[in-house]
Amino acid sequence: MNSEGDFNVSFGYQCNGHESGSCEVPNKCEIVPGLQLHKTSSFSCLSGAALSANATLANTNICNGLIAAEILPSLDSPTSFRRVPSSPSCSRLDILSSSLQSSVSNLSCSPSSPSDPPEYDSYMLKSMSQSAPSRSEGFLNAMEVQMAGGAAGEDRVQAVCSEEHGWLFCGIYDGFNGRDAADFLAGTLYETVSYYSNLVEWESKSDAIRAPDGLDLDGSLQYILEDSSTSPEGNFPSSKSSNKDLSVKSFGNESLCPKMEISCSHRQAVLDSLQRALIQAENDFLHMVEQEMEERPDLVSVGSCVLVVLIHGNDLYTLNLGDSRAVLASYDERNDLSGNKWLKAIQLTDSHTVDNETERTRVISEHPDDPATVVAGKVKGKLKVTRAFGVGYLKKEKLNDALMGILRVRNLISPPYISTQPSLNVHKITKNDHFVIVASDGLFDFLGNVEAVELVHSYVLSNPSGDPAKFLLEHLVERAAACAGFSMEELMSIPAGMRRKYHDDVTVIVIMLGTNQRTSRASTCLQV
């Protein structure tokens, strides 16, 4: 591919550990230098890229057009990271809440098991903002942040950074059946997490709702907070050994933090904020779908996978629904015969698809009276993923009834069939951890975890000022073209929509860990 015009939306970020730190600026791409590196920061730069294959509408019109007209324009920054003031209390979410007028969301999906996450009312954010703490009290505290984001087909990518406070928020929202769900997440999830970070810290300090046994009185979940047990490529831990599938049934009676150490309490607050924010976003989205489905019945089938990576201090948190992945590249303590360390590929996220035997067994066991729970390798013959945001027709009978003909799911015996219970993980970053690849599943259609790590590692060694995320996508295009019998130029000349036959929308972020100084750039939405 040529270097001009392929990537028309680009952004990049480089932390500055020294006053003399500099950044190279690629064509049509501005890279914003960071501030003096905070002593608790564990990242040095990030590089991102997104490749479009699906044809989709330029903007979503859900929420009466508010997402497209008022929210996303204030968040998207297609050419660079830009400084954005951190709103004090859910200003953008209040816009959505006011659009609901006097309606109150009661659309929350019925839990499929006692361990499902608690539900939160759609108006709780607005009603509690009067008494909630200021943003300076939450772990995402900052008066202003660096923000970038963009769209590629049905994918959305978002990155928010406060280097001076030592945190980085990255979201990849892999939409399907349309981009409305991914756009909704890009427009609301970060702010919702910020709100709950304030609320949870405030609750913790006031000590008003903490019960003696370690469970929140409002039913919020507790988490195992020891160093994460991660799984290598292709090996997913069982529910008995995993600390990522969180439920009261599995872990509610365990002593998580007997002494309630500060570090443990903080990790718990972060995980609880991520969990609660996702449920809030889901309830709000489905409520708006219900309001608008008469005019747009297709909205009931729109959904998105969700992958959030949050680096705060020396902790790396992940939240995921679906089949996107976060893969950590970490040096093994053991050396080879030459004294060199091995670089391992460690998958930090579970894969929520019917191909994962643990997930397939779970879904089938939750619907014992439905012999057609999994049909032709898909949940109800419709979706390969077992957990996702949105996709209301597989969660609520009322939403399924909005569809006509073959689109409607017959014999929806015991919804919900698609879970919104996320997998969460926290990993303590060590000196051996090198970088993290965060990507939608389109990348892994062509590359395995180990190969992706090896490609990034070799590229960074030979191109210390290069863009490893863009390199990964160029490698993917080359492989996809070879599989189809095309040259790269021939493949990229195929219009979006038709090109979906050869590869999916792909979004990649590479986050370099540690404080080593290297210039990187980020790009999103490869187009022709």
Short mmCIF file of C-alpha atoms in Angstrom, two decimals, residues 2 26 35 60 84 87 107 109 143-144 170 179 212 216 226 263 341 365 379 392 426 450 497 516 519 528:
data_model
loop_
_atom_site.label_atom_id
_atom_site.label_comp_id
_atom_site.label_asym_id
_atom_site.label_seq_id
_atom_site.Cartn_x
_atom_site.Cartn_y
_atom_site.Cartn_z
CA ASN A 2 1.19 3.50 -0.64
CA PRO A 26 3.79 11.46 9.83
CA LEU A 35 3.37 15.94 29.83
CA THR A 60 -25.94 6.73 13.71
CA VAL A 84 -10.55 18.06 26.17
CA SER A 87 -16.84 17.36 32.29
CA LEU A 107 -36.24 -2.68 29.98
CA CYS A 109 -33.01 -7.86 30.84
CA MET A 143 -9.29 18.56 34.89
CA GLU A 144 -8.58 17.82 31.24
CA CYS A 170 -8.78 2.44 25.52
CA ARG A 179 -22.88 0.72 13.99
CA PRO A 212 -19.31 -6.39 57.26
CA ASP A 216 -22.13 -4.15 48.99
CA GLU A 226 -4.75 -11.04 43.40
CA SER A 263 -4.40 -1.30 46.95
CA LYS A 341 14.82 -13.99 27.56
CA SER A 365 -26.98 -25.36 30.56
CA VAL A 379 -26.70 -19.01 19.50
CA GLY A 392 -31.97 -6.94 22.23
CA VAL A 426 -6.63 -7.06 36.62
CA VAL A 450 2.09 -15.59 19.28
CA GLY A 497 -19.04 -3.90 1.69
CA ASN A 516 11.25 3.58 27.44
CA THR A 519 7.98 7.75 19.09
CA VAL A 528 -9.34 4.01 -0.40
#
